[in-house]
Coordinates of C-alpha atoms in Angstrom, one line a residue:
M258 CA -26.6 -58.2 -96.0
S259 CA -28.5 -59.3 -92.6
R260 CA -31.6 -57.3 -91.6
I261 CA -30.8 -55.4 -89.1
E262 CA -33.4 -54.2 -86.0
E263 CA -32.9 -52.4 -82.6
S264 CA -32.9 -54.9 -79.5
P265 CA -35.7 -53.8 -77.7
T266 CA -33.3 -54.0 -74.2
G267 CA -30.8 -52.4 -76.4
R268 CA -29.3 -48.4 -74.9
V269 CA -28.7 -45.9 -76.9
A270 CA -26.0 -43.1 -76.7
Y271 CA -25.6 -39.9 -78.4
G272 CA -22.7 -38.3 -80.1
E273 CA -20.5 -38.6 -82.9
P274 CA -19.0 -41.9 -84.6
G275 CA -16.2 -43.6 -82.4
G276 CA -18.4 -42.8 -79.4
G277 CA -16.7 -39.9 -78.4
V278 CA -19.8 -38.1 -76.4
S279 CA -20.0 -34.1 -76.3
E280 CA -22.2 -32.1 -73.7
D281 CA -24.2 -30.2 -77.0
D282 CA -25.2 -33.7 -78.2
R283 CA -26.6 -35.1 -75.1
A284 CA -28.4 -31.4 -74.7
G285 CA -30.0 -31.7 -78.2
A286 CA -31.0 -35.4 -78.4
P287 CA -34.1 -37.1 -78.2
E288 CA -34.8 -39.1 -76.0
P289 CA -34.7 -42.9 -76.9
E290 CA -38.3 -43.8 -76.8
A291 CA -39.2 -40.9 -79.1
S292 CA -36.2 -41.5 -81.2
H293 CA -38.2 -43.9 -84.1
S294 CA -41.0 -40.9 -84.3
A295 CA -41.1 -39.1 -87.3
E296 CA -41.4 -35.8 -85.6
A297 CA -38.3 -36.5 -83.8
P298 CA -36.0 -38.5 -86.0
S299 CA -33.0 -40.8 -84.6
L300 CA -30.0 -39.2 -83.5
A301 CA -28.7 -42.6 -81.8
H302 CA -26.6 -45.2 -82.4
L303 CA -27.3 -48.5 -81.0
K304 CA -25.1 -50.5 -78.3
S305 CA -26.1 -53.7 -79.6
A306 CA -28.4 -54.4 -82.5
T307 CA -30.2 -57.7 -83.1
I308 CA -30.5 -59.5 -86.6
R309 CA -33.3 -62.2 -88.0
E310 CA -30.6 -63.8 -90.7
P311 CA -27.2 -64.2 -89.8
G312 CA -24.7 -64.4 -92.6
L313 CA -22.8 -62.4 -95.1
D314 CA -23.4 -64.0 -98.1
D315 CA -25.7 -61.7 -99.3
R316 CA -24.0 -58.7 -100.5
G317 CA -25.9 -57.7 -103.4
S318 CA -28.1 -55.3 -100.8
V319 CA -28.2 -51.4 -101.1
F320 CA -27.4 -51.7 -97.5
F321 CA -24.2 -53.3 -98.1
A322 CA -23.6 -50.9 -101.0
A323 CA -23.9 -48.3 -97.9
I324 CA -21.4 -50.1 -95.9
E325 CA -18.8 -50.3 -98.6
M326 CA -19.0 -46.6 -99.8
T327 CA -18.9 -45.2 -96.8
R328 CA -16.1 -43.1 -95.7
M329 CA -16.5 -44.6 -91.8
P330 CA -13.8 -47.5 -91.6
M331 CA -15.7 -50.6 -90.2
I332 CA -15.4 -54.1 -89.4
L333 CA -17.4 -57.1 -88.0
T334 CA -16.1 -59.9 -86.3
D335 CA -16.9 -63.5 -85.5
P336 CA -16.6 -64.2 -81.6
R337 CA -18.1 -68.0 -82.5
R338 CA -14.5 -68.7 -84.4
P339 CA -11.7 -69.3 -82.3
D340 CA -10.0 -65.8 -81.3
N341 CA -12.8 -63.9 -82.4
P342 CA -11.3 -63.0 -85.7
I343 CA -12.6 -60.3 -88.8
V344 CA -14.8 -61.9 -91.0
F345 CA -15.4 -58.3 -92.8
A346 CA -13.8 -55.0 -93.5
N347 CA -15.6 -52.0 -95.6
R348 CA -12.8 -50.4 -98.2
A349 CA -12.5 -47.4 -95.7
F350 CA -11.2 -49.4 -93.0
Q351 CA -8.8 -51.0 -95.6
D352 CA -8.1 -47.5 -97.0
L353 CA -7.1 -46.2 -93.3
T354 CA -5.3 -49.7 -91.8
G355 CA -3.3 -50.0 -95.8
Y356 CA -4.1 -53.9 -95.6
T357 CA -6.4 -55.8 -98.4
Q358 CA -9.4 -57.3 -97.1
A359 CA -7.5 -60.6 -97.9
E360 CA -4.7 -59.9 -95.4
L361 CA -7.2 -58.9 -92.8
V362 CA -10.3 -61.4 -92.9
G363 CA -9.4 -64.4 -90.3
R364 CA -7.0 -62.3 -87.9
N365 CA -7.7 -61.1 -84.6
C366 CA -7.5 -57.0 -84.0
R367 CA -4.8 -57.0 -82.3
F368 CA -2.3 -57.4 -85.1
L369 CA -3.0 -53.6 -85.3
Q370 CA -1.6 -53.1 -82.0
G371 CA 2.2 -51.9 -81.2
P372 CA 5.0 -51.3 -79.0
E373 CA 2.6 -48.0 -77.5
T374 CA -0.4 -49.3 -77.7
S375 CA -1.9 -49.1 -74.4
R376 CA -1.8 -52.2 -71.9
E377 CA -4.8 -50.6 -70.3
T378 CA -6.8 -50.0 -73.0
V379 CA -6.4 -53.2 -74.5
A380 CA -7.1 -55.0 -71.4
E381 CA -10.7 -52.7 -71.7
L382 CA -11.7 -53.6 -74.8
R383 CA -11.7 -57.4 -73.7
Q384 CA -13.1 -57.2 -71.0
A385 CA -16.0 -56.0 -72.7
V386 CA -15.7 -58.7 -75.6
E387 CA -15.9 -61.2 -73.2
E388 CA -19.0 -59.6 -71.2
R389 CA -20.5 -58.8 -74.6
R390 CA -21.4 -55.3 -74.0
A391 CA -20.8 -52.0 -76.0
I392 CA -17.2 -49.9 -75.4
A393 CA -16.3 -46.4 -76.7
T394 CA -12.8 -45.8 -76.6
E395 CA -9.5 -44.5 -78.3
I396 CA -6.6 -46.6 -78.7
L397 CA -3.1 -46.2 -80.5
N398 CA -3.4 -48.5 -83.8
Y399 CA -0.5 -48.7 -86.2
K400 CA -1.2 -48.8 -90.0
R401 CA 0.3 -51.9 -92.7
D402 CA 3.6 -49.3 -93.7
G403 CA 4.4 -49.1 -89.7
S404 CA 2.8 -45.9 -89.1
P405 CA 0.7 -45.2 -85.5
F406 CA -2.9 -43.5 -85.6
W407 CA -5.2 -42.7 -82.7
N408 CA -8.4 -44.9 -83.6
G409 CA -11.5 -43.7 -82.1
I410 CA -13.3 -46.9 -81.9
F411 CA -16.9 -48.2 -81.0
I412 CA -17.9 -51.6 -80.9
G413 CA -21.1 -53.3 -79.9
P414 CA -22.2 -56.9 -80.1
V415 CA -24.9 -58.4 -82.8
F416 CA -27.2 -60.4 -81.5
D417 CA -29.5 -63.1 -83.4
E418 CA -33.1 -63.6 -82.1
A419 CA -32.3 -66.6 -80.0
G420 CA -30.3 -63.7 -77.5
E421 CA -26.9 -65.5 -79.0
I422 CA -24.6 -63.1 -80.1
V423 CA -23.0 -63.7 -83.6
Y424 CA -20.5 -60.9 -84.1
F425 CA -19.3 -57.7 -82.8
F426 CA -20.1 -54.8 -85.3
A427 CA -16.9 -51.7 -84.9
S428 CA -16.8 -48.2 -86.0
Q429 CA -14.0 -46.6 -86.1
L430 CA -12.8 -42.7 -86.7
D431 CA -8.8 -41.7 -87.2
V432 CA -8.4 -39.2 -84.8
T433 CA -4.5 -38.8 -84.5
R434 CA -4.8 -35.4 -85.8
R435 CA -7.5 -34.1 -82.6
R436 CA -4.9 -35.6 -80.5
V437 CA -1.9 -34.6 -81.4
S438 CA -3.0 -31.0 -81.3
E439 CA -4.3 -31.5 -77.7
Q440 CA -0.7 -33.0 -76.7
A441 CA 1.0 -30.4 -78.0
F442 CA -1.6 -28.0 -76.7
R443 CA -1.1 -29.9 -73.0
Q444 CA 2.8 -29.5 -73.7
A445 CA 2.6 -26.0 -74.8
Q446 CA 1.6 -25.4 -71.4
K447 CA 3.6 -27.3 -69.3
M448 CA 6.4 -25.9 -71.0
E449 CA 5.0 -22.6 -70.1
A450 CA 4.3 -23.0 -66.8
I451 CA 8.4 -24.6 -66.6
G452 CA 9.5 -21.4 -68.1
Q453 CA 7.8 -19.2 -65.8
L454 CA 9.1 -21.1 -63.0
T455 CA 12.6 -21.2 -64.2
A456 CA 12.9 -18.1 -65.1
G457 CA 11.9 -16.4 -61.9
L458 CA 14.8 -19.2 -60.4
A459 CA 17.1 -17.4 -62.4
H460 CA 16.8 -13.7 -61.4
D461 CA 17.4 -14.9 -57.7
F462 CA 19.6 -17.3 -58.6
N463 CA 21.5 -14.3 -60.5
N464 CA 21.6 -12.3 -57.5
L465 CA 23.3 -14.4 -55.8
L466 CA 25.7 -15.7 -58.1
Q467 CA 26.7 -12.1 -58.4
V468 CA 27.3 -11.8 -54.5
V469 CA 29.4 -14.9 -54.7
S470 CA 31.4 -14.5 -58.0
G471 CA 32.1 -10.8 -57.3
N472 CA 33.3 -11.0 -53.6
L473 CA 35.3 -14.2 -54.8
E474 CA 37.1 -11.9 -57.1
L475 CA 38.0 -9.1 -54.5
A476 CA 39.2 -12.0 -52.5
R477 CA 41.8 -13.2 -55.0
N478 CA 43.0 -9.9 -55.6
S479 CA 43.8 -9.6 -52.2
V480 CA 45.0 -13.0 -51.3
T481 CA 48.4 -14.3 -52.5
H482 CA 49.7 -17.5 -50.7
E483 CA 49.2 -20.5 -53.4
R484 CA 46.5 -23.0 -52.1
A485 CA 44.2 -20.0 -51.1
Q486 CA 44.4 -18.9 -54.4
R487 CA 43.7 -22.6 -55.9
Q488 CA 40.9 -22.5 -53.6
L489 CA 39.7 -19.4 -54.6
A490 CA 40.1 -20.1 -58.2
N491 CA 38.2 -23.2 -58.0
A492 CA 34.8 -22.2 -56.3
A493 CA 35.0 -18.9 -58.8
A494 CA 35.0 -21.7 -61.8
A495 CA 31.8 -23.4 -60.0
A496 CA 30.1 -19.7 -59.6
E497 CA 30.8 -19.5 -63.5
R498 CA 28.9 -22.7 -64.1
G499 CA 26.1 -21.5 -61.7
A500 CA 26.2 -18.3 -64.2
K501 CA 26.2 -20.4 -67.4
L502 CA 23.4 -22.8 -65.7
T503 CA 21.3 -20.2 -65.4
K504 CA 22.1 -18.2 -69.0
Q505 CA 20.8 -22.0 -70.1
L506 CA 17.5 -21.3 -68.0
L507 CA 16.7 -18.3 -69.4
S508 CA 17.0 -19.2 -72.3
F509 CA 14.6 -22.0 -71.8
A510 CA 11.9 -19.9 -70.5
R511 CA 12.4 -17.3 -73.6
K512 CA 13.4 -14.8 -71.1
A513 CA 17.2 -14.5 -72.3
R514 CA 18.3 -11.5 -73.5
L515 CA 19.3 -11.4 -77.1
E516 CA 21.5 -9.0 -79.4
P517 CA 20.4 -10.2 -82.8
R518 CA 22.8 -9.4 -85.6
S519 CA 22.5 -10.2 -89.3
L520 CA 24.5 -13.2 -89.6
N521 CA 25.2 -15.3 -92.6
L522 CA 24.5 -18.9 -91.4
N523 CA 26.9 -21.0 -93.7
A524 CA 30.0 -18.6 -92.4
L525 CA 29.1 -18.9 -88.9
V526 CA 28.9 -22.9 -88.9
L527 CA 32.2 -22.6 -91.0
A528 CA 33.7 -20.6 -88.0
F529 CA 32.3 -23.1 -85.8
A530 CA 33.9 -26.0 -87.4
E531 CA 37.2 -26.4 -85.6
V532 CA 35.4 -25.6 -81.9
A533 CA 32.9 -28.9 -83.0
E534 CA 35.8 -31.2 -84.0
S535 CA 37.7 -30.1 -80.7
T536 CA 34.6 -30.8 -78.7
L537 CA 33.3 -34.1 -80.4
G538 CA 36.7 -35.9 -80.2
S539 CA 38.5 -38.2 -82.1
T540 CA 35.9 -41.3 -83.2
V541 CA 33.5 -38.6 -84.6
S542 CA 34.0 -37.1 -87.7
V543 CA 32.0 -33.6 -88.7
R544 CA 30.6 -33.1 -92.1
L545 CA 29.3 -30.0 -93.7
D546 CA 26.8 -30.1 -95.9
L547 CA 25.8 -26.2 -96.6
T548 CA 24.1 -24.6 -99.1
P549 CA 25.3 -21.8 -101.1
R550 CA 24.0 -17.9 -100.9
L551 CA 22.0 -18.8 -98.1
P552 CA 19.3 -15.5 -97.4
A553 CA 21.2 -13.7 -93.8
V554 CA 19.3 -14.4 -90.4
T555 CA 19.1 -12.0 -87.9
L556 CA 20.5 -13.4 -84.7
D557 CA 22.2 -13.4 -81.6
R558 CA 25.2 -15.0 -82.5
T559 CA 26.4 -16.2 -79.1
N560 CA 23.3 -17.8 -78.0
L561 CA 23.3 -19.2 -81.6
E562 CA 26.6 -20.6 -80.8
M563 CA 25.8 -22.2 -77.6
A564 CA 22.4 -23.5 -78.8
L565 CA 24.6 -25.2 -81.8
L566 CA 27.4 -26.6 -78.7
N567 CA 24.4 -28.0 -77.2
V568 CA 23.2 -29.9 -80.0
L569 CA 25.9 -31.5 -81.3
I570 CA 27.4 -32.5 -77.9
N571 CA 23.8 -34.4 -77.3
A572 CA 24.8 -35.9 -81.0
R573 CA 28.5 -37.4 -80.1
D574 CA 26.5 -38.8 -76.8
A575 CA 24.0 -40.7 -78.8
M576 CA 27.3 -42.1 -80.8
P577 CA 29.1 -43.8 -77.8
K578 CA 31.2 -46.0 -80.5
G579 CA 31.9 -43.0 -83.2
G580 CA 30.0 -41.8 -86.1
T581 CA 29.4 -39.1 -88.0
V582 CA 27.6 -36.2 -87.4
T583 CA 26.1 -33.6 -90.3
I584 CA 25.8 -30.0 -89.9
S585 CA 23.5 -29.0 -92.9
T586 CA 22.1 -25.9 -94.0
G587 CA 19.2 -25.1 -96.2
T588 CA 16.1 -22.9 -97.2
I589 CA 12.4 -23.6 -96.6
H590 CA 9.4 -21.8 -97.8
L591 CA 6.5 -22.2 -96.0
N592 CA 3.0 -21.2 -97.1
G593 CA 0.0 -23.0 -96.0
N594 CA 2.2 -25.7 -94.5
G595 CA 3.6 -22.8 -91.6
K596 CA 0.4 -23.6 -89.3
A597 CA 0.9 -26.8 -88.8
R598 CA 4.6 -25.9 -87.7
N599 CA 3.3 -23.1 -85.8
L600 CA 5.1 -20.1 -87.8
P601 CA 3.6 -17.7 -90.1
P602 CA 4.5 -18.3 -93.6
G603 CA 7.3 -17.1 -95.1
D604 CA 11.1 -17.2 -96.5
Y605 CA 13.1 -19.3 -93.3
V606 CA 16.6 -20.7 -92.9
A607 CA 17.0 -24.1 -91.8
L608 CA 20.0 -25.2 -89.4
R609 CA 20.0 -29.4 -88.9
V610 CA 22.5 -32.0 -87.1
R611 CA 22.5 -35.1 -88.0
D612 CA 23.9 -37.8 -86.3
E613 CA 24.1 -41.9 -86.9
G614 CA 23.4 -42.7 -82.9
E615 CA 21.0 -44.9 -80.9
G616 CA 18.0 -42.7 -81.6
M617 CA 14.8 -41.8 -79.8
P618 CA 12.1 -43.6 -79.0
P619 CA 8.8 -41.5 -79.3
H620 CA 8.0 -41.1 -75.5
V621 CA 11.7 -39.8 -75.2
A622 CA 12.1 -37.5 -78.4
E623 CA 8.7 -35.9 -76.8
R624 CA 10.3 -34.6 -73.1
A625 CA 13.8 -33.6 -75.0
T626 CA 13.3 -30.1 -74.6
E627 CA 12.1 -30.6 -71.1
P628 CA 14.8 -29.0 -68.6
F629 CA 16.7 -31.4 -66.5
F630 CA 15.1 -34.5 -68.5
S631 CA 17.6 -36.8 -69.5
T632 CA 18.4 -39.9 -70.4
K633 CA 22.3 -40.0 -69.6
G634 CA 23.6 -41.1 -66.7
P635 CA 24.5 -39.3 -62.9
D636 CA 27.1 -36.8 -63.9
K637 CA 26.7 -36.8 -67.5
G638 CA 24.9 -33.2 -68.4
T639 CA 22.5 -31.4 -66.7
G640 CA 19.5 -32.6 -69.2
L641 CA 19.3 -28.9 -70.2
G642 CA 21.2 -28.7 -73.8
L643 CA 18.2 -29.2 -75.8
A644 CA 15.9 -27.1 -73.2
M645 CA 18.2 -24.2 -74.2
A646 CA 18.1 -24.4 -77.7
H647 CA 14.5 -24.7 -78.3
G648 CA 14.2 -21.5 -75.6
F649 CA 16.5 -19.7 -78.2
V650 CA 14.8 -20.8 -81.2
Q651 CA 11.4 -19.5 -80.1
Q652 CA 12.4 -16.5 -78.6
S653 CA 14.3 -15.7 -81.8
R654 CA 10.9 -16.5 -83.6
G655 CA 11.7 -19.8 -85.3
R656 CA 11.2 -23.4 -84.7
L657 CA 12.8 -27.0 -83.4
E658 CA 11.9 -29.9 -84.5
I659 CA 13.3 -33.3 -83.7
E660 CA 13.3 -36.9 -86.1
S661 CA 14.6 -39.6 -84.3
R662 CA 14.4 -43.4 -85.5
P663 CA 16.1 -46.0 -83.1
H664 CA 18.6 -48.0 -84.2
E665 CA 17.8 -50.6 -85.9
N666 CA 19.3 -52.9 -88.5
G667 CA 22.3 -49.9 -89.1
A668 CA 19.5 -47.8 -89.5
G669 CA 18.4 -44.7 -87.5
G670 CA 19.6 -41.6 -85.7
T671 CA 18.3 -37.7 -85.2
V672 CA 18.2 -35.4 -86.7
I673 CA 17.2 -31.8 -85.1
T674 CA 16.8 -29.1 -87.4
M675 CA 16.2 -25.2 -86.5
L676 CA 14.1 -23.1 -88.7
F677 CA 14.8 -19.3 -88.3
P678 CA 13.0 -16.7 -90.5
C679 CA 15.3 -15.1 -93.0
G680 CA 16.4 -11.5 -92.3
S681 CA 15.9 -8.7 -94.6
A682 CA 19.6 -7.0 -94.6
A683 CA 22.7 -8.4 -96.1
A684 CA 24.5 -10.0 -93.2
V685 CA 27.3 -7.6 -91.6
E686 CA 29.7 -10.0 -89.6
E687 CA 31.6 -7.3 -86.5
E688 CA 34.7 -8.2 -85.3
P689 CA 34.6 -8.7 -81.7
A690 CA 36.3 -5.7 -80.5
E691 CA 40.0 -6.7 -77.9
R692 CA 39.3 -6.6 -74.4
K693 CA 41.4 -4.4 -72.8
A694 CA 43.7 -5.7 -69.9
V695 CA 43.8 -2.3 -68.0
L696 CA 40.5 -1.7 -66.3
R697 CA 39.1 1.8 -67.5
R698 CA 38.7 4.1 -64.6
G699 CA 36.7 7.2 -63.7
D700 CA 36.3 10.1 -60.8
E701 CA 32.3 10.9 -62.0
T702 CA 29.6 10.5 -59.7
V703 CA 27.8 7.2 -60.2
L704 CA 24.1 6.7 -58.5
V705 CA 23.8 3.0 -57.6
V706 CA 20.1 1.5 -57.0
E707 CA 19.8 -2.1 -56.1
D708 CA 17.6 -3.6 -53.4
S709 CA 19.5 -6.1 -52.3
D710 CA 22.0 -4.7 -49.9
D711 CA 24.7 -7.4 -50.6
V712 CA 24.8 -6.6 -54.5
R713 CA 24.7 -2.9 -53.5
A714 CA 27.7 -3.2 -51.5
L715 CA 29.7 -5.0 -53.7
A716 CA 28.7 -2.8 -56.4
R717 CA 30.1 0.3 -54.4
E718 CA 33.3 -1.4 -53.4
Y719 CA 33.4 -2.2 -57.7
L720 CA 32.9 1.6 -58.3
E721 CA 35.4 2.7 -55.6
S722 CA 38.2 1.0 -56.5
L723 CA 38.0 2.2 -59.8
G724 CA 37.8 6.0 -58.9
Y725 CA 34.4 6.6 -58.6
Q726 CA 32.2 8.5 -56.1
V727 CA 29.6 6.3 -54.8
L728 CA 26.1 7.4 -53.8
A729 CA 23.8 4.6 -53.1
A730 CA 19.8 4.4 -52.9
R731 CA 17.9 0.8 -51.9
N732 CA 14.6 1.6 -54.0
G733 CA 13.3 3.8 -56.6
E734 CA 11.3 6.1 -54.3
E735 CA 15.0 6.7 -52.1
A736 CA 16.6 6.7 -55.4
L737 CA 14.3 10.0 -56.7
G738 CA 14.9 11.9 -53.7
V739 CA 19.0 11.4 -54.0
L740 CA 18.5 13.1 -57.4
E741 CA 16.3 15.8 -56.1
R742 CA 19.1 16.9 -53.7
E743 CA 22.3 16.0 -54.7
E744 CA 23.9 18.7 -57.2
R745 CA 25.9 16.4 -59.1
I746 CA 25.6 12.7 -60.4
D747 CA 27.2 11.9 -63.7
L748 CA 25.3 8.1 -64.0
L749 CA 22.7 6.5 -63.1
F750 CA 22.8 2.3 -62.1
S751 CA 19.9 0.6 -61.4
D752 CA 18.9 -2.4 -60.6
I753 CA 15.7 -3.2 -62.9
V754 CA 13.4 -5.8 -60.8
M755 CA 12.9 -3.7 -57.6
P756 CA 10.2 -3.8 -55.2
G757 CA 7.5 -0.7 -54.6
G758 CA 6.2 1.4 -57.7
V759 CA 9.3 2.7 -59.4
N760 CA 10.9 0.0 -60.8
G761 CA 14.8 0.6 -62.4
L762 CA 12.6 1.1 -66.2
V763 CA 10.6 4.1 -64.4
L764 CA 13.3 5.2 -62.6
A765 CA 15.2 6.1 -65.8
K766 CA 12.3 7.7 -67.7
R767 CA 11.6 10.1 -64.6
A768 CA 15.3 10.3 -64.4
Q769 CA 15.9 11.7 -67.3
S770 CA 12.9 13.9 -66.9
M771 CA 14.3 15.4 -64.3
R772 CA 18.3 15.5 -65.8
P773 CA 17.8 14.9 -69.7
D774 CA 21.7 14.9 -69.6
L775 CA 21.8 11.7 -67.2
P776 CA 23.1 8.6 -68.4
V777 CA 21.6 5.7 -67.4
L778 CA 22.6 2.1 -67.5
L779 CA 20.3 -0.7 -66.3
T780 CA 21.1 -4.2 -64.5
T781 CA 19.1 -7.4 -64.0
G782 CA 19.5 -11.4 -64.0
Y783 CA 16.2 -11.3 -65.7
N784 CA 13.4 -9.0 -66.5
E785 CA 10.7 -9.9 -69.0
D786 CA 10.0 -6.3 -70.3
L787 CA 13.8 -6.6 -71.8
V788 CA 12.8 -9.7 -73.8
A789 CA 13.9 -9.4 -77.2
E790 CA 10.1 -10.4 -78.8
G791 CA 12.5 -10.5 -82.1
P792 CA 15.0 -9.7 -84.2
A793 CA 15.6 -6.2 -83.4
T794 CA 18.4 -4.1 -82.4
P795 CA 18.8 -3.3 -78.4
T796 CA 17.1 -0.2 -77.6
M797 CA 18.4 -0.6 -73.4
D798 CA 22.0 0.0 -72.3
V799 CA 21.7 -3.2 -69.6
L800 CA 24.5 -5.1 -68.0
G801 CA 23.2 -8.7 -67.2
K802 CA 24.0 -10.1 -63.6
P803 CA 25.9 -11.5 -62.5
Y804 CA 28.7 -9.1 -64.1
R805 CA 33.0 -8.8 -63.5
K806 CA 34.5 -6.1 -62.2
A807 CA 35.9 -5.9 -65.8
E808 CA 32.5 -5.4 -67.1
L809 CA 31.3 -3.4 -65.1
A810 CA 34.1 -1.0 -65.8
D811 CA 34.0 -1.2 -69.1
R812 CA 30.3 -0.4 -69.2
I813 CA 30.3 2.5 -66.7
R814 CA 32.8 4.4 -68.7
S815 CA 31.0 3.5 -72.0
A816 CA 27.8 4.6 -70.9
L817 CA 29.5 7.8 -69.2
D818 CA 31.6 8.9 -72.2
R819 CA 28.1 7.8 -74.5
G820 CA 26.4 10.5 -72.7
A821 CA 22.7 10.2 -72.4
K822 CA 20.3 7.8 -74.4
P823 CA 16.7 8.5 -73.8
M824 CA 14.7 5.4 -72.0
P825 CA 11.7 3.8 -73.6
A826 CA 8.7 5.3 -71.8
P827 CA 7.6 1.9 -69.3
G828 CA 5.2 -0.4 -71.2
D829 CA 6.8 0.3 -74.6
P830 CA 8.2 -2.3 -76.2
H831 CA 11.8 -2.9 -75.3
H832 CA 14.1 -5.0 -76.6
G833 CA 18.1 -6.3 -75.8

């Protein structure tokens, strides 16, 4: 191999191969002038080099053997030939890309680029080559089998003694794992920030919806004119859609209030199949592929069905000309590979939905679970379907995965996989109780605590119309005063999120210390302390906003009939 010497004017950079230079490298590296002394061994790589004997004919030296045996991918290109082709690639480069020496030599490196390769990075590399200077960067390249990889690359010129450029040397480093980890971390941070924002908006929006939907309900009961009834019904339907929207936002933000039960996933899918077929329409066929004897999972059935429905709707929209959607179940055991999926080791049940649709390019799949992100046209969805499903699965200690390939040559489509941890108990299906047509009434005294004047007035009107006596307070401190001076209070009905030092949780605890037999019913549009952090039985009686009169009547009557229920201490883990 040719003999290489340091250029007298060569610039020196410190750091890992591939061009990355860290602050630690700079701090511990010697100055260039001292890099060849025996006392200070060199930590540098050259940004240019000079050789005395150009040519690659002599490949029998120990230096050439080292280049061939190193795990660092390396190539040489010859800028004196047309199009600066590769003239040598070591075995590590062949292993990295999947190409043989014969397939590499004579070709410009651009053939490694692909559809997602940055044009800006390519332009920077091209400019450095034209200016005959070194460059260190990272670029997305593609292997022989078409799979992408992030390539940390360092390129430097090699001159002869006359100062003429004879080669470009390039060392490579596969930095895909680091890039993917960094991207996942950035995405998680972004999603967390969006989640905090959406959860806060959902809380305030639910209070507004409570006032709107509640007063619409009261107005519909007092208006007899047919046209007015129709207008009020349209407004109520819009409010109902708004309530559904906030539920999806809270699911995405992992702040939804879950009521997990032990479920048989196969039985749920079978029961849901009829709903799925009617939703997807006549042009889409539904195929079931269910693994028998599936372990039970502990999940909120309503949210699971909503997540599955949203995924199925996305699958339908991806097949405008029709096709087949396959719903399948199975089991997965994660051991050492659990960490790569951000899941603890153990047994998981997989629920998959596969379509034959158009598929998603990588940049779309990366954003598919972001709220309000959609490639559909206007008025064709809110962009919350996959966001809601993703949030629900995460809140259930699982993981949602997307595999998608754009439809080409009759093949392609998307697979959405929802992984849930296996439950320890056997699945017990509870038949939903029939909703009573007659409102449950009473004559007890209820203390209503709500900081919103409009919501408090609505709750009072609801309860008084049901026969209850109502005492009202605007905050926790005021409610404690009412509890001290009023002799008869049969139930405390309080909002959770209230200003001041006494929120609903603190109030409930203090109220029960004052009156151990006092039943408590809480209400909230959102509260992080009540978010189920995992599968558990609800330990708090909470009514979500917005609620209807019938729901309030049922929950108030149930709380009174059940009697006092111990409240967890503020700060203790809550579920529900």
